[in-house]
């Protein structure tokens, strides 16, 4: 997979060049940067180290596990993005997500490679629930994004390695929250 263009999107020249993080057209002097996209994810776990996962409905990584989240929209802050994504993907209205840390990621979609900076948050289980199993019936999967939900206990990085996790950054944040603070 690569992000090659055969023609300049501005003047249609076939001399377009790619170097480092940008495309340049020597004919019209157009410069198009391939900047990092911002994405968010939220860890929802209970006091027994049970984590909430989504099973992905579509590619990339269809059928694999992930956590609620997605891309940050234009003119949207990361905190608002994770609140929106939780409402859309799992039908849960959340407040005050707590930022944990970020990790880089590579997101391949329809023959394009997107480099992302994934910002991860932690959500405390609402007090009316004793554990994630009590929360599950109140969740609503976004029809075209989420196949279903799984609750899985994670006590160590080895537990994370045994799971079919969709994205490298999610693996890193899960290991980080499981006690391996460098996320590797």
GROMACS .gro file of N, CA and C in nm:
model
  552
    1UNK      N    1   0.082  -0.118   0.000
    1UNK     CA    2   0.000   0.000   0.000
    1UNK      C    3   0.086   0.124   0.000
    2UNK      N    4   0.045   0.219  -0.078
    2UNK     CA    5   0.117   0.346  -0.079
    2UNK      C    6   0.020   0.457  -0.113
    3UNK      N    7   0.064   0.576  -0.090
    3UNK     CA    8  -0.018   0.693  -0.118
    3UNK      C    9   0.032   0.765  -0.242
    4UNK      N   10   0.053   0.690  -0.349
    4UNK     CA   11   0.104   0.748  -0.472
    4UNK      C   12  -0.010   0.811  -0.554
    5UNK      N   13   0.018   0.928  -0.609
    5UNK     CA   14  -0.071   0.991  -0.705
    5UNK      C   15   0.000   0.988  -0.839
    6UNK      N   16  -0.073   0.960  -0.945
    6UNK     CA   17  -0.015   0.962  -1.079
    6UNK      C   18  -0.022   1.101  -1.142
    7UNK      N   19  -0.114   1.183  -1.091
    7UNK     CA   20  -0.135   1.316  -1.147
    7UNK      C   21  -0.155   1.416  -1.034
    8UNK      N   22  -0.115   1.537  -1.058
    8UNK     CA   23  -0.137   1.647  -0.965
    8UNK      C   24  -0.288   1.671  -0.953
    9UNK      N   25  -0.343   1.678  -0.831
    9UNK     CA   26  -0.487   1.701  -0.817
    9UNK      C   27  -0.529   1.843  -0.856
   10UNK      N   28  -0.431   1.934  -0.871
   10UNK     CA   29  -0.464   2.072  -0.906
   10UNK      C   30  -0.456   2.097  -1.056
   11UNK      N   31  -0.342   2.063  -1.121
   11UNK     CA   32  -0.324   2.094  -1.264
   11UNK      C   33  -0.322   1.971  -1.354
   12UNK      N   34  -0.326   1.852  -1.294
   12UNK     CA   35  -0.328   1.724  -1.366
   12UNK      C   36  -0.193   1.685  -1.427
   13UNK      N   37  -0.086   1.755  -1.393
   13UNK     CA   38   0.048   1.720  -1.443
   13UNK      C   39   0.085   1.580  -1.397
   14UNK      N   40   0.160   1.509  -1.478
   14UNK     CA   41   0.206   1.375  -1.440
   14UNK      C   42   0.344   1.379  -1.375
   15UNK      N   43   0.390   1.496  -1.338
   15UNK     CA   44   0.523   1.511  -1.278
   15UNK      C   45   0.518   1.523  -1.126
   16UNK      N   46   0.408   1.490  -1.065
   16UNK     CA   47   0.395   1.505  -0.920
   16UNK      C   48   0.498   1.419  -0.848
   17UNK      N   49   0.557   1.473  -0.742
   17UNK     CA   50   0.663   1.406  -0.666
   17UNK      C   51   0.621   1.394  -0.521
   18UNK      N   52   0.664   1.285  -0.459
   18UNK     CA   53   0.640   1.267  -0.315
   18UNK      C   54   0.773   1.259  -0.244
   19UNK      N   55   0.787   1.334  -0.136
   19UNK     CA   56   0.908   1.332  -0.057
   19UNK      C   57   0.871   1.353   0.089
   20UNK      N   58   0.918   1.263   0.173
   20UNK     CA   59   0.891   1.266   0.318
   20UNK      C   60   0.742   1.269   0.345
   21UNK      N   61   0.687   1.387   0.375
   21UNK     CA   62   0.546   1.393   0.413
   21UNK      C   63   0.464   1.485   0.322
   22UNK      N   64   0.508   1.504   0.197
   22UNK     CA   65   0.432   1.594   0.111
   22UNK      C   66   0.448   1.558  -0.036
   23UNK      N   67   0.346   1.599  -0.112
   23UNK     CA   68   0.351   1.589  -0.257
   23UNK      C   69   0.380   1.729  -0.311
   24UNK      N   70   0.456   1.733  -0.420
   24UNK     CA   71   0.490   1.861  -0.482
   24UNK      C   72   0.474   1.848  -0.633
   25UNK      N   73   0.413   1.948  -0.693
   25UNK     CA   74   0.402   1.951  -0.839
   25UNK      C   75   0.493   2.061  -0.891
   26UNK      N   76   0.595   2.025  -0.968
   26UNK     CA   77   0.687   2.126  -1.021
   26UNK      C   78   0.622   2.216  -1.127
   27UNK      N   79   0.511   2.172  -1.186
   27UNK     CA   80   0.447   2.254  -1.289
   27UNK      C   81   0.364   2.369  -1.230
   28UNK      N   82   0.280   2.340  -1.132
   28UNK     CA   83   0.194   2.446  -1.075
   28UNK      C   84   0.236   2.488  -0.935
   29UNK      N   85   0.340   2.422  -0.882
   29UNK     CA   86   0.396   2.452  -0.749
   29UNK      C   87   0.302   2.415  -0.634
   30UNK      N   88   0.203   2.331  -0.660
   30UNK     CA   89   0.113   2.286  -0.557
   30UNK      C   90   0.190   2.201  -0.456
   31UNK      N   91   0.161   2.222  -0.327
   31UNK     CA   92   0.217   2.141  -0.219
   31UNK      C   93   0.099   2.085  -0.140
   32UNK      N   94   0.097   1.954  -0.122
   32UNK     CA   95  -0.006   1.887  -0.044
   32UNK      C   96   0.064   1.805   0.063
   33UNK      N   97   0.038   1.840   0.188
   33UNK     CA   98   0.102   1.770   0.299
   33UNK      C   99   0.024   1.645   0.338
   34UNK      N  100   0.096   1.543   0.373
   34UNK     CA  101   0.039   1.418   0.423
   34UNK      C  102   0.059   1.418   0.575
   35UNK      N  103  -0.018   1.503   0.644
   35UNK     CA  104  -0.004   1.518   0.788
   35UNK      C  105  -0.068   1.404   0.865
   36UNK      N  106  -0.031   1.394   0.989
   36UNK     CA  107  -0.087   1.294   1.079
   36UNK      C  108  -0.232   1.331   1.112
   37UNK      N  109  -0.320   1.232   1.112
   37UNK     CA  110  -0.459   1.252   1.151
   37UNK      C  111  -0.474   1.222   1.300
   38UNK      N  112  -0.565   1.291   1.364
   38UNK     CA  113  -0.593   1.266   1.506
   38UNK      C  114  -0.708   1.168   1.520
   39UNK      N  115  -0.692   1.073   1.611
   39UNK     CA  116  -0.797   0.977   1.641
   39UNK      C  117  -0.803   0.960   1.793
   40UNK      N  118  -0.916   0.909   1.841
   40UNK     CA  119  -0.936   0.892   1.985
   40UNK      C  120  -0.985   0.750   2.013
   41UNK      N  121  -0.959   0.704   2.135
   41UNK     CA  122  -1.009   0.576   2.182
   41UNK      C  123  -1.032   0.585   2.331
   42UNK      N  124  -1.123   0.503   2.382
   42UNK     CA  125  -1.152   0.507   2.525
   42UNK      C  126  -1.144   0.366   2.585
   43UNK      N  127  -1.074   0.358   2.696
   43UNK     CA  128  -1.067   0.235   2.774
   43UNK      C  129  -1.182   0.240   2.875
   44UNK      N  130  -1.265   0.138   2.872
   44UNK     CA  131  -1.371   0.124   2.972
   44UNK      C  132  -1.347  -0.008   3.041
   45UNK      N  133  -1.313   0.000   3.168
   45UNK     CA  134  -1.286  -0.123   3.242
   45UNK      C  135  -1.349  -0.112   3.380
   46UNK      N  136  -1.364  -0.229   3.444
   46UNK     CA  137  -1.421  -0.230   3.579
   46UNK      C  138  -1.313  -0.264   3.681
   47UNK      N  139  -1.352  -0.274   3.805
   47UNK     CA  140  -1.256  -0.297   3.914
   47UNK      C  141  -1.194  -0.437   3.912
   48UNK      N  142  -1.250  -0.528   3.832
   48UNK     CA  143  -1.198  -0.663   3.821
   48UNK      C  144  -1.109  -0.682   3.698
   49UNK      N  145  -1.065  -0.571   3.637
   49UNK     CA  146  -0.981  -0.570   3.517
   49UNK      C  147  -1.049  -0.629   3.394
   50UNK      N  148  -1.181  -0.620   3.390
   50UNK     CA  149  -1.255  -0.655   3.270
   50UNK      C  150  -1.261  -0.533   3.180
   51UNK      N  151  -1.229  -0.551   3.052
   51UNK     CA  152  -1.227  -0.442   2.955
   51UNK      C  153  -1.339  -0.461   2.854
   52UNK      N  154  -1.396  -0.350   2.810
   52UNK     CA  155  -1.499  -0.354   2.707
   52UNK      C  156  -1.434  -0.345   2.569
   53UNK      N  157  -1.473  -0.437   2.481
   53UNK     CA  158  -1.424  -0.437   2.343
   53UNK      C  159  -1.542  -0.437   2.247
   54UNK      N  160  -1.516  -0.381   2.130
   54UNK     CA  161  -1.607  -0.392   2.018
   54UNK      C  162  -1.547  -0.493   1.920
   55UNK      N  163  -1.633  -0.567   1.851
   55UNK     CA  164  -1.589  -0.649   1.739
   55UNK      C  165  -1.621  -0.567   1.614
   56UNK      N  166  -1.517  -0.541   1.534
   56UNK     CA  167  -1.533  -0.454   1.417
   56UNK      C  168  -1.624  -0.515   1.312
   57UNK      N  169  -1.713  -0.432   1.259
   57UNK     CA  170  -1.810  -0.476   1.158
   57UNK      C  171  -1.753  -0.469   1.016
   58UNK      N  172  -1.654  -0.381   0.995
   58UNK     CA  173  -1.605  -0.363   0.857
   58UNK      C  174  -1.454  -0.345   0.855
   59UNK      N  175  -1.401  -0.348   0.736
   59UNK     CA  176  -1.258  -0.326   0.719
   59UNK      C  177  -1.226  -0.179   0.740
   60UNK      N  178  -1.108  -0.146   0.781
   60UNK     CA  179  -0.998  -0.241   0.802
   60UNK      C  180  -1.016  -0.323   0.930
   61UNK      N  181  -0.963  -0.443   0.926
   61UNK     CA  182  -0.957  -0.533   1.042
   61UNK      C  183  -1.095  -0.584   1.086
   62UNK      N  184  -1.181  -0.611   0.991
   62UNK     CA  185  -1.314  -0.665   1.019
   62UNK      C  186  -1.304  -0.790   1.105
   63UNK      N  187  -1.390  -0.799   1.207
   63UNK     CA  188  -1.396  -0.915   1.295
   63UNK      C  189  -1.297  -0.912   1.410
   64UNK      N  190  -1.206  -0.816   1.409
   64UNK     CA  191  -1.106  -0.807   1.516
   64UNK      C  192  -1.157  -0.716   1.628
   65UNK      N  193  -1.088  -0.719   1.740
   65UNK     CA  194  -1.129  -0.641   1.856
   65UNK      C  195  -1.069  -0.501   1.854
   66UNK      N  196  -1.146  -0.407   1.905
   66UNK     CA  197  -1.099  -0.271   1.924
   66UNK      C  198  -1.175  -0.211   2.042
   67UNK      N  199  -1.145  -0.088   2.072
   67UNK     CA  200  -1.216  -0.015   2.177
   67UNK      C  201  -1.296   0.097   2.110
   68UNK      N  202  -1.396   0.152   2.179
   68UNK     CA  203  -1.472   0.261   2.119
   68UNK      C  204  -1.381   0.378   2.083
   69UNK      N  205  -1.405   0.436   1.966
   69UNK     CA  206  -1.325   0.550   1.923
   69UNK      C  207  -1.336   0.574   1.775
   70UNK      N  208  -1.257   0.669   1.727
   70UNK     CA  209  -1.258   0.701   1.586
   70UNK      C  210  -1.180   0.828   1.559
   71UNK      N  211  -1.193   0.878   1.438
   71UNK     CA  212  -1.121   0.998   1.398
   71UNK      C  213  -1.183   1.123   1.458
   72UNK      N  214  -1.099   1.221   1.485
   72UNK     CA  215  -1.143   1.351   1.532
   72UNK      C  216  -1.188   1.431   1.410
   73UNK      N  217  -1.307   1.489   1.416
   73UNK     CA  218  -1.357   1.571   1.306
   73UNK      C  219  -1.287   1.706   1.303
   74UNK      N  220  -1.294   1.773   1.188
   74UNK     CA  221  -1.240   1.908   1.176
   74UNK      C  222  -1.311   1.998   1.277
   75UNK      N  223  -1.235   2.086   1.340
   75UNK     CA  224  -1.287   2.183   1.439
   75UNK      C  225  -1.347   2.116   1.563
   76UNK      N  226  -1.301   1.997   1.597
   76UNK     CA  227  -1.349   1.923   1.714
   76UNK      C  228  -1.230   1.893   1.804
   77UNK      N  229  -1.244   1.912   1.934
   77UNK     CA  230  -1.137   1.876   2.026
   77UNK      C  231  -1.147   1.726   2.056
   78UNK      N  232  -1.037   1.669   2.103
   78UNK     CA  233  -1.031   1.525   2.128
   78UNK      C  234  -1.134   1.481   2.232
   79UNK      N  235  -1.154   1.562   2.336
   79UNK     CA  236  -1.251   1.526   2.440
   79UNK      C  237  -1.393   1.518   2.383
   80UNK      N  238  -1.429   1.613   2.298
   80UNK     CA  239  -1.562   1.609   2.236
   80UNK      C  240  -1.572   1.492   2.138
   81UNK      N  241  -1.462   1.460   2.070
   81UNK     CA  242  -1.463   1.348   1.976
   81UNK      C  243  -1.491   1.216   2.047
   82UNK      N  244  -1.428   1.193   2.163
   82UNK     CA  245  -1.451   1.065   2.231
   82UNK      C  246  -1.591   1.058   2.290
   83UNK      N  247  -1.644   1.170   2.334
   83UNK     CA  248  -1.784   1.173   2.381
   83UNK      C  249  -1.878   1.140   2.266
   84UNK      N  250  -1.854   1.200   2.149
   84UNK     CA  251  -1.936   1.173   2.030
   84UNK      C  252  -1.924   1.028   1.986
   85UNK      N  253  -1.800   0.978   1.979
   85UNK     CA  254  -1.778   0.840   1.934
   85UNK      C  255  -1.846   0.738   2.027
   86UNK      N  256  -1.841   0.762   2.156
   86UNK     CA  257  -1.909   0.669   2.250
   86UNK      C  258  -2.059   0.671   2.229
   87UNK      N  259  -2.115   0.788   2.205
   87UNK     CA  260  -2.259   0.798   2.179
   87UNK      C  261  -2.294   0.724   2.049
   88UNK      N  262  -2.214   0.747   1.945
   88UNK     CA  263  -2.243   0.685   1.815
   88UNK      C  264  -2.220   0.534   1.815
   89UNK      N  265  -2.105   0.489   1.867
   89UNK     CA  266  -2.066   0.349   1.852
   89UNK      C  267  -2.128   0.256   1.955
   90UNK      N  268  -2.146   0.303   2.077
   90UNK     CA  269  -2.195   0.213   2.182
   90UNK      C  270  -2.321   0.263   2.251
   91UNK      N  271  -2.371   0.382   2.210
   91UNK     CA  272  -2.495   0.435   2.266
   91UNK      C  273  -2.482   0.479   2.410
   92UNK      N  274  -2.362   0.515   2.452
   92UNK     CA  275  -2.338   0.552   2.592
   92UNK      C  276  -2.301   0.700   2.598
   93UNK      N  277  -2.374   0.773   2.679
   93UNK     CA  278  -2.342   0.914   2.703
   93UNK      C  279  -2.242   0.920   2.816
   94UNK      N  280  -2.125   0.976   2.787
   94UNK     CA  281  -2.020   0.981   2.887
   94UNK      C  282  -1.988   1.126   2.923
   95UNK      N  283  -1.928   1.143   3.038
   95UNK     CA  284  -1.883   1.273   3.084
   95UNK      C  285  -1.743   1.260   3.138
   96UNK      N  286  -1.666   1.363   3.121
   96UNK     CA  287  -1.533   1.375   3.180
   96UNK      C  288  -1.440   1.256   3.154
   97UNK      N  289  -1.416   1.224   3.027
   97UNK     CA  290  -1.315   1.120   3.002
   97UNK      C  291  -1.179   1.172   3.046
   98UNK      N  292  -1.098   1.083   3.102
   98UNK     CA  293  -0.967   1.121   3.154
   98UNK      C  294  -0.858   1.080   3.055
   99UNK      N  295  -0.779   1.177   3.008
   99UNK     CA  296  -0.672   1.148   2.914
   99UNK      C  297  -0.566   1.061   2.979
  100UNK      N  298  -0.521   0.957   2.908
  100UNK     CA  299  -0.415   0.869   2.958
  100UNK      C  300  -0.284   0.901   2.889
  101UNK      N  301  -0.280   0.882   2.758
  101UNK     CA  302  -0.160   0.910   2.677
  101UNK      C  303  -0.190   0.884   2.531
  102UNK      N  304  -0.093   0.911   2.445
  102UNK     CA  305  -0.111   0.889   2.302
  102UNK      C  306  -0.007   0.790   2.251
  103UNK      N  307  -0.041   0.729   2.137
  103UNK     CA  308   0.051   0.641   2.065
  103UNK      C  309   0.032   0.664   1.916
  104UNK      N  310   0.139   0.652   1.837
  104UNK     CA  311   0.124   0.660   1.692
  104UNK      C  312   0.061   0.532   1.638
  105UNK      N  313   0.001   0.543   1.521
  105UNK     CA  314  -0.062   0.427   1.460
  105UNK      C  315  -0.057   0.441   1.308
  106UNK      N  316  -0.073   0.329   1.240
  106UNK     CA  317  -0.086   0.327   1.095
  106UNK      C  318  -0.221   0.266   1.063
  107UNK      N  319  -0.300   0.339   0.987
  107UNK     CA  320  -0.437   0.298   0.954
  107UNK      C  321  -0.446   0.283   0.803
  108UNK      N  322  -0.461   0.161   0.757
  108UNK     CA  323  -0.468   0.133   0.614
  108UNK      C  324  -0.614   0.116   0.573
  109UNK      N  325  -0.657   0.197   0.476
  109UNK     CA  326  -0.796   0.194   0.434
  109UNK      C  327  -0.807   0.224   0.285
  110UNK      N  328  -0.866   0.131   0.212
  110UNK     CA  329  -0.891   0.146   0.068
  110UNK      C  330  -0.767   0.194  -0.008
  111UNK      N  331  -0.659   0.123   0.011
  111UNK     CA  332  -0.532   0.146  -0.059
  111UNK      C  333  -0.461   0.276  -0.022
  112UNK      N  334  -0.498   0.337   0.089
  112UNK     CA  335  -0.427   0.452   0.141
  112UNK      C  336  -0.377   0.421   0.280
  113UNK      N  337  -0.261   0.476   0.312
  113UNK     CA  338  -0.202   0.460   0.444
  113UNK      C  339  -0.212   0.593   0.516
  114UNK      N  340  -0.280   0.591   0.630
  114UNK     CA  341  -0.294   0.710   0.712
  114UNK      C  342  -0.209   0.693   0.837
  115UNK      N  343  -0.125   0.787   0.864
  115UNK     CA  344  -0.051   0.789   0.989
  115UNK      C  345  -0.136   0.869   1.087
  116UNK      N  346  -0.158   0.813   1.205
  116UNK     CA  347  -0.243   0.880   1.303
  116UNK      C  348  -0.169   0.898   1.435
  117UNK      N  349  -0.217   0.992   1.512
  117UNK     CA  350  -0.177   1.006   1.651
  117UNK      C  351  -0.303   0.974   1.730
  118UNK      N  352  -0.304   0.860   1.796
  118UNK     CA  353  -0.422   0.813   1.868
  118UNK      C  354  -0.414   0.858   2.013
  119UNK      N  355  -0.515   0.935   2.055
  119UNK     CA  356  -0.524   0.990   2.190
  119UNK      C  357  -0.620   0.904   2.270
  120UNK      N  358  -0.570   0.848   2.379
  120UNK     CA  359  -0.649   0.753   2.457
  120UNK      C  360  -0.697   0.813   2.589
  121UNK      N  361  -0.820   0.776   2.621
  121UNK     CA  362  -0.886   0.823   2.742
  121UNK      C  363  -0.931   0.703   2.824
  122UNK      N  364  -0.955   0.726   2.953
  122UNK     CA  365  -1.009   0.625   3.044
  122UNK      C  366  -1.146   0.675   3.089
  123UNK      N  367  -1.238   0.583   3.097
  123UNK     CA  368  -1.371   0.617   3.146
  123UNK      C  369  -1.400   0.533   3.269
  124UNK      N  370  -1.436   0.598   3.377
  124UNK     CA  371  -1.477   0.525   3.496
  124UNK      C  372  -1.615   0.466   3.471
  125UNK      N  373  -1.633   0.345   3.514
  125UNK     CA  374  -1.762   0.278   3.501
  125UNK      C  375  -1.866   0.357   3.580
  126UNK      N  376  -1.979   0.395   3.518
  126UNK     CA  377  -2.081   0.467   3.594
  126UNK      C  378  -2.119   0.392   3.722
  127UNK      N  379  -2.139   0.466   3.830
  127UNK     CA  380  -2.158   0.406   3.963
  127UNK      C  381  -2.279   0.313   3.973
  128UNK      N  382  -2.375   0.326   3.883
  128UNK     CA  383  -2.493   0.238   3.891
  128UNK      C  384  -2.464   0.094   3.846
  129UNK      N  385  -2.342   0.073   3.790
  129UNK     CA  386  -2.303  -0.061   3.746
  129UNK      C  387  -2.193  -0.114   3.837
  130UNK      N  388  -2.205  -0.240   3.876
  130UNK     CA  389  -2.100  -0.304   3.957
  130UNK      C  390  -1.985  -0.352   3.871
  131UNK      N  391  -2.017  -0.391   3.746
  131UNK     CA  392  -1.914  -0.440   3.655
  131UNK      C  393  -1.962  -0.421   3.510
  132UNK      N  394  -1.875  -0.451   3.416
  132UNK     CA  395  -1.908  -0.432   3.274
  132UNK      C  396  -2.021  -0.523   3.227
  133UNK      N  397  -2.036  -0.639   3.291
  133UNK     CA  398  -2.143  -0.729   3.249
  133UNK      C  399  -2.281  -0.667   3.274
  134UNK      N  400  -2.292  -0.584   3.376
  134UNK     CA  401  -2.418  -0.514   3.402
  134UNK      C  402  -2.441  -0.402   3.300
  135UNK      N  403  -2.332  -0.346   3.248
  135UNK     CA  404  -2.342  -0.238   3.149
  135UNK      C  405  -2.383  -0.291   3.011
  136UNK      N  406  -2.340  -0.411   2.976
  136UNK     CA  407  -2.360  -0.464   2.840
  136UNK      C  408  -2.503  -0.451   2.788
  137UNK      N  409  -2.608  -0.486   2.865
  137UNK     CA  410  -2.744  -0.476   2.810
  137UNK      C  411  -2.786  -0.333   2.775
  138UNK      N  412  -2.719  -0.233   2.832
  138UNK     CA  413  -2.754  -0.093   2.806
  138UNK      C  414  -2.678  -0.034   2.687
  139UNK      N  415  -2.590  -0.112   2.626
  139UNK     CA  416  -2.512  -0.063   2.511
  139UNK      C  417  -2.587  -0.090   2.381
  140UNK      N  418  -2.570  -0.001   2.286
  140UNK     CA  419  -2.631  -0.016   2.154
  140UNK      C  420  -2.520  -0.006   2.050
  141UNK      N  421  -2.498  -0.113   1.976
  141UNK     CA  422  -2.392  -0.115   1.875
  141UNK      C  423  -2.432  -0.034   1.753
  142UNK      N  424  -2.340   0.053   1.707
  142UNK     CA  425  -2.363   0.127   1.583
  142UNK      C  426  -2.370   0.025   1.470
  143UNK      N  427  -2.480   0.025   1.400
  143UNK     CA  428  -2.514  -0.079   1.303
  143UNK      C  429  -2.406  -0.109   1.200
  144UNK      N  430  -2.344  -0.007   1.143
  144UNK     CA  431  -2.247  -0.030   1.037
  144UNK      C  432  -2.102  -0.030   1.085
  145UNK      N  433  -2.080  -0.017   1.215
  145UNK     CA  434  -1.943  -0.013   1.270
  145UNK      C  435  -1.912  -0.128   1.364
  146UNK      N  436  -2.010  -0.171   1.444
  146UNK     CA  437  -1.985  -0.263   1.555
  146UNK      C  438  -2.069  -0.389   1.539
  147UNK      N  439  -2.000  -0.505   1.530
  147UNK     CA  440  -2.070  -0.634   1.521
  147UNK      C  441  -2.136  -0.670   1.652
  148UNK      N  442  -2.058  -0.663   1.759
  148UNK     CA  443  -2.108  -0.689   1.894
  148UNK      C  444  -2.003  -0.646   1.995
  149UNK      N  445  -2.030  -0.674   2.121
  149UNK     CA  446  -1.940  -0.636   2.229
  149UNK      C  447  -1.887  -0.760   2.299
  150UNK      N  448  -1.767  -0.746   2.355
  150UNK     CA  449  -1.708  -0.852   2.437
  150UNK      C  450  -1.647  -0.789   2.561
  151UNK      N  451  -1.658  -0.859   2.670
  151UNK     CA  452  -1.591  -0.820   2.794
  151UNK      C  453  -1.481  -0.922   2.818
  152UNK      N  454  -1.358  -0.874   2.831
  152UNK     CA  455  -1.243  -0.964   2.844
  152UNK      C  456  -1.155  -0.915   2.958
  153UNK      N  457  -1.115  -1.009   3.044
  153UNK     CA  458  -1.026  -0.977   3.156
  153UNK      C  459  -0.882  -0.966   3.107
  154UNK      N  460  -0.816  -0.858   3.148
  154UNK     CA  461  -0.676  -0.837   3.114
  154UNK      C  462  -0.600  -0.806   3.242
  155UNK      N  463  -0.507  -0.893   3.276
  155UNK     CA  464  -0.425  -0.873   3.395
  155UNK      C  465  -0.279  -0.843   3.362
  156UNK      N  466  -0.239  -0.869   3.237
  156UNK     CA  467  -0.098  -0.851   3.202
  156UNK      C  468  -0.084  -0.828   3.051
  157UNK      N  469   0.036  -0.792   3.011
  157UNK     CA  470   0.067  -0.774   2.870
  157UNK      C  471   0.049  -0.906   2.793
  158UNK      N  472   0.076  -1.018   2.859
  158UNK     CA  473   0.057  -1.148   2.793
  158UNK      C  474  -0.089  -1.170   2.756
  159UNK      N  475  -0.181  -1.123   2.842
  159UNK     CA  476  -0.324  -1.135   2.811
  159UNK      C  477  -0.358  -1.055   2.686
  160UNK      N  478  -0.297  -0.939   2.670
  160UNK     CA  479  -0.320  -0.855   2.552
  160UNK      C  480  -0.268  -0.925   2.428
  161UNK      N  481  -0.148  -0.983   2.436
  161UNK     CA  482  -0.087  -1.051   2.321
  161UNK      C  483  -0.171  -1.168   2.271
  162UNK      N  484  -0.252  -1.226   2.356
  162UNK     CA  485  -0.334  -1.341   2.318
  162UNK      C  486  -0.462  -1.301   2.244
  163UNK      N  487  -0.491  -1.171   2.235
  163UNK     CA  488  -0.616  -1.124   2.176
  163UNK      C  489  -0.598  -1.078   2.031
  164UNK      N  490  -0.702  -1.093   1.948
  164UNK     CA  491  -0.696  -1.044   1.809
  164UNK      C  492  -0.731  -0.894   1.803
  165UNK      N  493  -0.639  -0.811   1.848
  165UNK     CA  494  -0.661  -0.666   1.853
  165UNK      C  495  -0.633  -0.607   1.715
  166UNK      N  496  -0.720  -0.518   1.671
  166UNK     CA  497  -0.712  -0.463   1.535
  166UNK      C  498  -0.594  -0.371   1.511
  167UNK      N  499  -0.561  -0.285   1.607
  167UNK     CA  500  -0.463  -0.179   1.580
  167UNK      C  501  -0.349  -0.180   1.681
  168UNK      N  502  -0.229  -0.151   1.630
  168UNK     CA  503  -0.109  -0.151   1.715
  168UNK      C  504  -0.119  -0.053   1.831
  169UNK      N  505  -0.174   0.064   1.807
  169UNK     CA  506  -0.184   0.163   1.914
  169UNK      C  507  -0.276   0.113   2.026
  170UNK      N  508  -0.379   0.038   1.990
  170UNK     CA  509  -0.470  -0.018   2.091
  170UNK      C  510  -0.397  -0.124   2.174
  171UNK      N  511  -0.315  -0.203   2.109
  171UNK     CA  512  -0.233  -0.301   2.183
  171UNK      C  513  -0.145  -0.228   2.283
  172UNK      N  514  -0.083  -0.121   2.240
  172UNK     CA  515   0.007  -0.046   2.328
  172UNK      C  516  -0.066   0.016   2.447
  173UNK      N  517  -0.184   0.074   2.424
  173UNK     CA  518  -0.255   0.136   2.536
  173UNK      C  519  -0.309   0.029   2.632
  174UNK      N  520  -0.348  -0.085   2.580
  174UNK     CA  521  -0.394  -0.193   2.667
  174UNK      C  522  -0.280  -0.245   2.754
  175UNK      N  523  -0.163  -0.260   2.695
  175UNK     CA  524  -0.048  -0.303   2.775
  175UNK      C  525  -0.011  -0.195   2.876
  176UNK      N  526  -0.022  -0.071   2.837
  176UNK     CA  527   0.009   0.040   2.927
  176UNK      C  528  -0.086   0.038   3.047
  177UNK      N  529  -0.215   0.020   3.022
  177UNK     CA  530  -0.311   0.019   3.133
  177UNK      C  531  -0.304  -0.111   3.214
  178UNK      N  532  -0.246  -0.215   3.155
  178UNK     CA  533  -0.229  -0.341   3.228
  178UNK      C  534  -0.101  -0.342   3.311
  179UNK      N  535  -0.028  -0.231   3.309
  179UNK     CA  536   0.089  -0.221   3.396
  179UNK      C  537   0.223  -0.212   3.326
  180UNK      N  538   0.229  -0.236   3.197
  180UNK     CA  539   0.355  -0.225   3.123
  180UNK      C  540   0.362  -0.082   3.069
  181UNK      N  541   0.416   0.008   3.148
  181UNK     CA  542   0.403   0.151   3.124
  181UNK      C  543   0.465   0.204   2.996
  182UNK      N  544   0.550   0.130   2.929
  182UNK     CA  545   0.600   0.179   2.800
  182UNK      C  546   0.512   0.133   2.684
  183UNK      N  547   0.417   0.045   2.711
  183UNK     CA  548   0.322   0.002   2.611
  183UNK      C  549   0.378  -0.089   2.504
  184UNK      N  550   0.500  -0.136   2.520
  184UNK     CA  551   0.561  -0.218   2.414
  184UNK      C  552   0.531  -0.364   2.431
   0.00000   0.00000   0.00000
